[in-house]
Short mmCIF file of N, CA and C in Angstrom, two decimals:
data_model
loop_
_atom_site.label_atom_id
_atom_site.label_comp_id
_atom_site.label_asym_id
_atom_site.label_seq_id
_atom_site.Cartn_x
_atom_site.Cartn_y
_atom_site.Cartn_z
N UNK A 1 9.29 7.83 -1.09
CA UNK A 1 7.94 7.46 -1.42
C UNK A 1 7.19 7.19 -0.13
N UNK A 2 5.75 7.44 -0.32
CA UNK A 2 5.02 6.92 0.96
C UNK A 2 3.93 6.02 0.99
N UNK A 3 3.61 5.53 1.67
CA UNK A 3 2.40 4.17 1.02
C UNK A 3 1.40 4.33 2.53
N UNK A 4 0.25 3.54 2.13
CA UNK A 4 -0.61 4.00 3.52
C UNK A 4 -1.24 2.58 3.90
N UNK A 5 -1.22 2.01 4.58
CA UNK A 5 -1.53 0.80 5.12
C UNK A 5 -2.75 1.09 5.70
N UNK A 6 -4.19 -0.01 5.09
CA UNK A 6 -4.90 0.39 5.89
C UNK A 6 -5.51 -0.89 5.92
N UNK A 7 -6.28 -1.24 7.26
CA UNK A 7 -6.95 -2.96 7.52
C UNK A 7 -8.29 -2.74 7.94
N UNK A 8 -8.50 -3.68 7.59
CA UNK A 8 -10.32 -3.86 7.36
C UNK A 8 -10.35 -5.32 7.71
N UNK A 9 -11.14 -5.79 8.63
CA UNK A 9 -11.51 -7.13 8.62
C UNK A 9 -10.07 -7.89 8.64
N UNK A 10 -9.16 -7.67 9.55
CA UNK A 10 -7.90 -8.75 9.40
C UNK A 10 -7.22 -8.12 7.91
N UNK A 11 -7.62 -7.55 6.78
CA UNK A 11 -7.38 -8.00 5.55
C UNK A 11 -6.49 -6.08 5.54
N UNK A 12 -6.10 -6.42 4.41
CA UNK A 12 -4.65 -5.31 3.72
C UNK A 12 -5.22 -5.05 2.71
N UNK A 13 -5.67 -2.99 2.60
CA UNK A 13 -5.99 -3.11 1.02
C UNK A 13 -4.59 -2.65 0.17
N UNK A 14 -4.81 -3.28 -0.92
CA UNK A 14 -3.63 -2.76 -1.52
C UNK A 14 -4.08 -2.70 -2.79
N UNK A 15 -3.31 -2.12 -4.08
CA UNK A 15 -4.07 -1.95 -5.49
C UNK A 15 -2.93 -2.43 -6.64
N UNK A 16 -3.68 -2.62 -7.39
CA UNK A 16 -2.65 -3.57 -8.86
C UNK A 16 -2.48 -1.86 -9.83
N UNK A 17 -0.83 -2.09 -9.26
CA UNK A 17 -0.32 -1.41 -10.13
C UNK A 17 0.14 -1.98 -11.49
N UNK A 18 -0.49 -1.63 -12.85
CA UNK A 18 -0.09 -2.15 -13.94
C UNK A 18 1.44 -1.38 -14.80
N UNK A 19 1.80 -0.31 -14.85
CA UNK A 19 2.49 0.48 -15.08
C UNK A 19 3.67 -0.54 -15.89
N UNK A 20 4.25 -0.99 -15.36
CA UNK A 20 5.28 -1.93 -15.79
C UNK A 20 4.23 -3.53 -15.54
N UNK A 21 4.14 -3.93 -15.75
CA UNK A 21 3.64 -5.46 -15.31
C UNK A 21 2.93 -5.28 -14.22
N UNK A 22 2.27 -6.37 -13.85
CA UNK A 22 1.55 -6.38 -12.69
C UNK A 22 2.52 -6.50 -11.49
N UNK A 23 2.35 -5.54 -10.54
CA UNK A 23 2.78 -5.35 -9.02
C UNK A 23 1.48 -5.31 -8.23
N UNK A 24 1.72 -5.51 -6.70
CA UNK A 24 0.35 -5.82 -6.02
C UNK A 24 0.88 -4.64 -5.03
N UNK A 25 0.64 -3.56 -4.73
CA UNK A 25 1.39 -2.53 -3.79
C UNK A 25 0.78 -1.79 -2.78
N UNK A 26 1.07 -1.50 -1.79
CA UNK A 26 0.03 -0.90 -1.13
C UNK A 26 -0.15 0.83 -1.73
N UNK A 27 -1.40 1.88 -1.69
CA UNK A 27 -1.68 2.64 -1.75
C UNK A 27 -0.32 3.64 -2.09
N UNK A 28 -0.10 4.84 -2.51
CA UNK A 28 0.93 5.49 -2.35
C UNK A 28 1.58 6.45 -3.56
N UNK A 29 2.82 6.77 -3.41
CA UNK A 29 3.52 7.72 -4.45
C UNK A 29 4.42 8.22 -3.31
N UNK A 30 5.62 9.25 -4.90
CA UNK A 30 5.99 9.99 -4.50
C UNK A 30 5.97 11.50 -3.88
N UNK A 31 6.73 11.95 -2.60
CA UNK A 31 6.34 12.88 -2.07
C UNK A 31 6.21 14.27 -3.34
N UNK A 32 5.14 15.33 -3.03
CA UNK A 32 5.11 16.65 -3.72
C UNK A 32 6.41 17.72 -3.41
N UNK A 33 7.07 18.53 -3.85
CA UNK A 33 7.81 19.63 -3.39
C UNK A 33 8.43 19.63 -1.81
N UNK A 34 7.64 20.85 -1.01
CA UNK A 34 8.22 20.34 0.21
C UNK A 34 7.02 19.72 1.05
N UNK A 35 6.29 18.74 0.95
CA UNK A 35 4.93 18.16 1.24
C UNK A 35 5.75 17.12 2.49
N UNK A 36 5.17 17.51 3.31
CA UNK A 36 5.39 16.03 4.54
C UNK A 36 5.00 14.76 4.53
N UNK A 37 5.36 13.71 4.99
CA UNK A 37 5.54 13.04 4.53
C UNK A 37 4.05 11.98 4.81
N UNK A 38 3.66 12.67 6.11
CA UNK A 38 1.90 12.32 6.02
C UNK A 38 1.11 12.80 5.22
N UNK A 39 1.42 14.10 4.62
CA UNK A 39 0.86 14.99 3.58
C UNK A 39 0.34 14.11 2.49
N UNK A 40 1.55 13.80 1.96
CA UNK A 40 1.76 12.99 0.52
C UNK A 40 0.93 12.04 1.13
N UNK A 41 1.11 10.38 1.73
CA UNK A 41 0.59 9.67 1.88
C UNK A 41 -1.35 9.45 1.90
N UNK A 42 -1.70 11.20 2.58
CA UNK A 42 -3.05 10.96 2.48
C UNK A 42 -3.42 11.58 1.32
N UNK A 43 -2.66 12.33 0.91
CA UNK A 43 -2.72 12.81 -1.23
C UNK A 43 -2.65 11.77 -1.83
N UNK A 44 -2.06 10.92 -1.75
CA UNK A 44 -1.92 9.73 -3.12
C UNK A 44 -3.23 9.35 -2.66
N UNK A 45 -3.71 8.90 -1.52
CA UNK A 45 -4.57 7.90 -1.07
C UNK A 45 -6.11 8.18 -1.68
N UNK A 46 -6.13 9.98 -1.51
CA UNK A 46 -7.57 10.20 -2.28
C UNK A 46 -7.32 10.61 -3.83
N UNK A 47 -5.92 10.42 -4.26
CA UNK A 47 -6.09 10.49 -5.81
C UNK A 47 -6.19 9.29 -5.98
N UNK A 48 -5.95 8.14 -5.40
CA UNK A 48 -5.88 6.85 -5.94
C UNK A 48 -6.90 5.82 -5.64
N UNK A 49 -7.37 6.50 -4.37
CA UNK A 49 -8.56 5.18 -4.43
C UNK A 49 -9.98 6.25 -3.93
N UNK A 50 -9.51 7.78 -4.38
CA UNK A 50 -10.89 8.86 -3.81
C UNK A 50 -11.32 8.75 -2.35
N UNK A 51 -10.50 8.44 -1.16
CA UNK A 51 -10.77 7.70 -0.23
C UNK A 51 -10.11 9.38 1.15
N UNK A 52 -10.93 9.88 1.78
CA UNK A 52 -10.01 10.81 3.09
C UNK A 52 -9.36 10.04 4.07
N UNK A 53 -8.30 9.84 4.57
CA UNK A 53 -7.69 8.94 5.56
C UNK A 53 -7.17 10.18 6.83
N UNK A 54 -6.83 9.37 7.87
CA UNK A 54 -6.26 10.18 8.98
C UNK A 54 -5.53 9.20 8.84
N UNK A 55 -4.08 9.67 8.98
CA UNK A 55 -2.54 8.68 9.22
C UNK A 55 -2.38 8.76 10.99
N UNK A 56 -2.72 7.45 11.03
CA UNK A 56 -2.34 7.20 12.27
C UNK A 56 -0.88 6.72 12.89
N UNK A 57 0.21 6.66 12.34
CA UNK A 57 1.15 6.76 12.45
C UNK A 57 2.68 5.95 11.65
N UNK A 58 3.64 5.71 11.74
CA UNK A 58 4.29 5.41 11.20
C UNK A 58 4.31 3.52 11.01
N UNK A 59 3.97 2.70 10.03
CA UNK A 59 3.97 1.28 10.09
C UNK A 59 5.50 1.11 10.16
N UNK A 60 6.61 1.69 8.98
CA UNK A 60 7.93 1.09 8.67
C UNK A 60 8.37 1.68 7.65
N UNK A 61 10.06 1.79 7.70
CA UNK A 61 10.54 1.94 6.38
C UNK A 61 11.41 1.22 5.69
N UNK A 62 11.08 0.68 4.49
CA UNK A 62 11.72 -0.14 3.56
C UNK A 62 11.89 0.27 2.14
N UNK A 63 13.05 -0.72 2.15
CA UNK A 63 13.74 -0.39 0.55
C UNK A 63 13.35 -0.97 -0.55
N UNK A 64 12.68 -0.29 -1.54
CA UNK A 64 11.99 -1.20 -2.90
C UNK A 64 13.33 -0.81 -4.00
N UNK A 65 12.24 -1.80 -5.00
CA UNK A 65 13.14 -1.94 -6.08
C UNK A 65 11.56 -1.87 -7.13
N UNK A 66 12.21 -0.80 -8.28
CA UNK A 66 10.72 -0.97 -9.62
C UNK A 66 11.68 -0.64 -10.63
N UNK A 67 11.31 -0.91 -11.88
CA UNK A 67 11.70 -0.72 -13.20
C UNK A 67 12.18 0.98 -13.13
N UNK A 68 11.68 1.81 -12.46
CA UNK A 68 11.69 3.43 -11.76
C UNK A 68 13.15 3.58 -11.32
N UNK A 69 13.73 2.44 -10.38
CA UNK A 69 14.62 2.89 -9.60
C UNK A 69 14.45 2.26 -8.28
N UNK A 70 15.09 2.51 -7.40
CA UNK A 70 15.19 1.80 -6.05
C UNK A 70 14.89 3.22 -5.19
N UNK A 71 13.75 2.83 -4.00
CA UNK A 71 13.39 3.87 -3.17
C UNK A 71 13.33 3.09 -1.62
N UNK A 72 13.36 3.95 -0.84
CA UNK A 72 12.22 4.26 0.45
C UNK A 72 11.35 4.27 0.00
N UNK A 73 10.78 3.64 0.53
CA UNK A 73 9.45 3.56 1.25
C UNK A 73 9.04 3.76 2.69
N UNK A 74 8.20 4.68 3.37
CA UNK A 74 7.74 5.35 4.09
C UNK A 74 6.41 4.65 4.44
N UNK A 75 5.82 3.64 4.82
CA UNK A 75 4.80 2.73 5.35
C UNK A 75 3.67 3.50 6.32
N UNK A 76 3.07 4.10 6.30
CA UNK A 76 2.10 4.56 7.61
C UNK A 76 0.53 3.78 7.93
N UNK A 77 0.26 3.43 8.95
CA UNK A 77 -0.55 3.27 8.95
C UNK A 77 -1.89 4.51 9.03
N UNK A 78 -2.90 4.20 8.14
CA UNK A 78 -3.85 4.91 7.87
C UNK A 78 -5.36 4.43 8.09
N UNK A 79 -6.22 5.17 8.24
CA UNK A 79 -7.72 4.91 8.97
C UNK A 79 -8.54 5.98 7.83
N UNK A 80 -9.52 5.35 7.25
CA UNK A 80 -10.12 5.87 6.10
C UNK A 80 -11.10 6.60 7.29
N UNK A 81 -11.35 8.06 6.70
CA UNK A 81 -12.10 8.94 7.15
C UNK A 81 -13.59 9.20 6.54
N UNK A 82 -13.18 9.27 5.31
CA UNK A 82 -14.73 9.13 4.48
C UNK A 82 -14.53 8.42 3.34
N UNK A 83 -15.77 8.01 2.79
CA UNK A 83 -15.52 7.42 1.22
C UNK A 83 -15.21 5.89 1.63
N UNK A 84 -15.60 5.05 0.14
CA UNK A 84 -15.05 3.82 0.13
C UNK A 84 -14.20 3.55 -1.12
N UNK A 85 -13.46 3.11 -0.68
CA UNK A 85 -11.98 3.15 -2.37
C UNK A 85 -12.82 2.08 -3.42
N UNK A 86 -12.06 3.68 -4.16
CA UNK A 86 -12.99 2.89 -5.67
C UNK A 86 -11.59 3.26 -6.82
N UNK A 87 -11.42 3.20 -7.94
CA UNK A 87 -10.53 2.88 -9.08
C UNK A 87 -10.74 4.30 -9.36
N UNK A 88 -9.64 5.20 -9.51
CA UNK A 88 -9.42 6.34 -9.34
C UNK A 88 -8.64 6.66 -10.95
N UNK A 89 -7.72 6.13 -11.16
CA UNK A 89 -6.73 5.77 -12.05
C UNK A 89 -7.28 4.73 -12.70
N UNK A 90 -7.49 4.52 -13.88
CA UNK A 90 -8.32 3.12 -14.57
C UNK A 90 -6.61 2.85 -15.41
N UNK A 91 -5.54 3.66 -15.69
CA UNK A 91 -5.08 3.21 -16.65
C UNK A 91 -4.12 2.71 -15.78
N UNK A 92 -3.45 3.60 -14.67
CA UNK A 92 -2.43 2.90 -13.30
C UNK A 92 -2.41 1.97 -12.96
N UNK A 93 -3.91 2.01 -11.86
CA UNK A 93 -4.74 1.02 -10.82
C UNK A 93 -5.73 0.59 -11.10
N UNK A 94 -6.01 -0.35 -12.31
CA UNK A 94 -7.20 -0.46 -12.81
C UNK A 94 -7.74 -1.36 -11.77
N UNK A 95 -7.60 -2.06 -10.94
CA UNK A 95 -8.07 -2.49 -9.51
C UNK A 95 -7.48 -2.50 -8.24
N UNK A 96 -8.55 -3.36 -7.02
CA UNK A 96 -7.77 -3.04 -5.72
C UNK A 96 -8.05 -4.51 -5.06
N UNK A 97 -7.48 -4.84 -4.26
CA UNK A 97 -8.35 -5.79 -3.26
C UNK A 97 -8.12 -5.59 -1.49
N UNK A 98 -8.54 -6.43 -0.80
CA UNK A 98 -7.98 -6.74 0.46
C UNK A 98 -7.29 -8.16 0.90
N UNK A 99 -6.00 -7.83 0.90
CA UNK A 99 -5.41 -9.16 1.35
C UNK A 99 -5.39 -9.85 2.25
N UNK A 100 -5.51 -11.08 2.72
CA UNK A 100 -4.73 -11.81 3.85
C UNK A 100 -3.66 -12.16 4.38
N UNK A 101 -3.22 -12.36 5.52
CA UNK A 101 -1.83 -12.21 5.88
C UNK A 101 -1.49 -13.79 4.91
N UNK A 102 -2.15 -14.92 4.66
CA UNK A 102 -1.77 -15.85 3.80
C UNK A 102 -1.91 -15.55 2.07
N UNK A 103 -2.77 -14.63 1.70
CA UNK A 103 -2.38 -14.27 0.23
C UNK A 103 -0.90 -12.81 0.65
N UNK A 104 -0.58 -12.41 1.28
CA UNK A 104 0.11 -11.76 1.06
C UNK A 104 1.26 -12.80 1.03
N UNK A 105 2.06 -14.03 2.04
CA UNK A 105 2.82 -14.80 1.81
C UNK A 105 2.85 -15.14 0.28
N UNK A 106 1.56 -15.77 -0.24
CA UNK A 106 1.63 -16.15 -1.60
C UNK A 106 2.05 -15.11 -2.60
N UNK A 107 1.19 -14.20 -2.77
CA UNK A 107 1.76 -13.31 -3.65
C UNK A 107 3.47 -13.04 -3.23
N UNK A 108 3.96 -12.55 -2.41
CA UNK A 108 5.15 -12.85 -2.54
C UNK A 108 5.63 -13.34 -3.10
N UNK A 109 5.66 -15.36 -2.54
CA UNK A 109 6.14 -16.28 -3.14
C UNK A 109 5.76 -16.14 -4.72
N UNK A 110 5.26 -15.67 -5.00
CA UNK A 110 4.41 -15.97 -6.86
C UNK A 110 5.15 -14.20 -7.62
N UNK A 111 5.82 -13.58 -6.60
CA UNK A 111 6.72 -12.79 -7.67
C UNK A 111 5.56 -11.18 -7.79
N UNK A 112 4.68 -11.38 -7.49
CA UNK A 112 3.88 -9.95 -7.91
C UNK A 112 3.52 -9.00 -6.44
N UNK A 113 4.03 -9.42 -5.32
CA UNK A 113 3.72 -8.58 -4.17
C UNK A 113 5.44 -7.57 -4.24
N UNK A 114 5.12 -6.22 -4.30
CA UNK A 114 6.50 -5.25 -4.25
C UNK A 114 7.69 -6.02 -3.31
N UNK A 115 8.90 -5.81 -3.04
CA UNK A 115 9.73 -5.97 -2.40
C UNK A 115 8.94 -5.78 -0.88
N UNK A 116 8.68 -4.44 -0.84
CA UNK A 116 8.74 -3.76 0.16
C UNK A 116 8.00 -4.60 1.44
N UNK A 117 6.45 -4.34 0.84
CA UNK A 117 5.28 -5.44 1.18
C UNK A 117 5.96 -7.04 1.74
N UNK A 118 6.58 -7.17 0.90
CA UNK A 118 7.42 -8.61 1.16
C UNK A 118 8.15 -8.92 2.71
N UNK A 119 9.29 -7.65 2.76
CA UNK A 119 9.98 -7.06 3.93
C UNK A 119 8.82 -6.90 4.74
N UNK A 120 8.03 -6.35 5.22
CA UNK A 120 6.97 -6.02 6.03
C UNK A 120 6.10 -7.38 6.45
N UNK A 121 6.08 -8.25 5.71
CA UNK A 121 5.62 -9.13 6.27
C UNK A 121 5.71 -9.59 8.13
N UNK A 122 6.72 -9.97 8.32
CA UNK A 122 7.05 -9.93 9.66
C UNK A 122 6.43 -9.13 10.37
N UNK A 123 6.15 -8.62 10.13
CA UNK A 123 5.25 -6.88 10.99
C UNK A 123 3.83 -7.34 10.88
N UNK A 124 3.08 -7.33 9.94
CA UNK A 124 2.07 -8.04 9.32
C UNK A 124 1.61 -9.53 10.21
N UNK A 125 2.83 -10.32 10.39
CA UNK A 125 2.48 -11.48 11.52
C UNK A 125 2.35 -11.28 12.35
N UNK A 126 2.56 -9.91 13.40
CA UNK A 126 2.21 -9.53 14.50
C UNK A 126 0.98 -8.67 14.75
N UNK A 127 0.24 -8.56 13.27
CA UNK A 127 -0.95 -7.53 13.33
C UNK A 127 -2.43 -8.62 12.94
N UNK A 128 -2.01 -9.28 11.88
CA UNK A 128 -2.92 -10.24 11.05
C UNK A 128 -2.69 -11.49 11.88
N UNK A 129 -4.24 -12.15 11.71
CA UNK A 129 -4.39 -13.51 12.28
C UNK A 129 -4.39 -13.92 11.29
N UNK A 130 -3.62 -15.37 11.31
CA UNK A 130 -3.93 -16.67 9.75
C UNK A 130 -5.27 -17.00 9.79
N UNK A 131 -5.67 -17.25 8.46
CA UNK A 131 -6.55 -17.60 7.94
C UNK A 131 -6.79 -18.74 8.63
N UNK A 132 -8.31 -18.78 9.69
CA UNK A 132 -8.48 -20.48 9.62
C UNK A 132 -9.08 -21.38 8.73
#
């Protein structure tokens, strides 16, 4: 799978996947056929939030866990090219937000931020300033 990290203002957007229960996840899916792996990442990104990105390079890779199965995850960081993300999927992603490096701790702690996101944190403390 690949997911696309992208920051705005200190903040992480990421979108509420409803599918199984609420998850808080960053952008993403699984790869197409033989699609690379930046390929996919900026494909999910404009099916999911209608948004063009340039992947600026690799954030991390981590191991999730979903009702799906257990994957990779493929993390890149991404830079929106055109467009502003809007709800693409109403029945998937019926919303999105931008996080803080302190709501991302919380959501964690509160059970609805993915594994993955979770793992990445640490990475995240070296990119994001705390909230003053």
């Amino acid at each position: 799978m690949s997911a696309g990290i992208i920051i705005r203002d200190n903040r992480v957007l990421l979108v509420h996947n409803t599918k199984h229960g609420l998850r808080i996840e960053p952008p993403g899916g699984k790869k197409h056929g033989d699609e690379g792996w930046e390929e996919s990442v900026a494909r999910e990104l404009k099916e999911e939030l209608g948004i063009k990105v340039s992947v600026k390079g690799l954030f991390g890779e981590y191991r999730t866990h979903s009702p799906e199965g257990e994957f990779l995850v493929r993390m890149y960081f991404c830079e929106i090219e055109s467009g502003e993300p809007r709800v693409m999927e109403p029945d998937k992603l019926p919303s999105f937000g931008w996080y803080s490096l302190d709501d991302l701790r919380r959501l964690c702690n509160e059970g609805t931020l993915v594994p993955n996101m979770c793992q990445a944190i640490p990475e995240f403390e070296k990119i994001l300033s705390p909230e003053k």
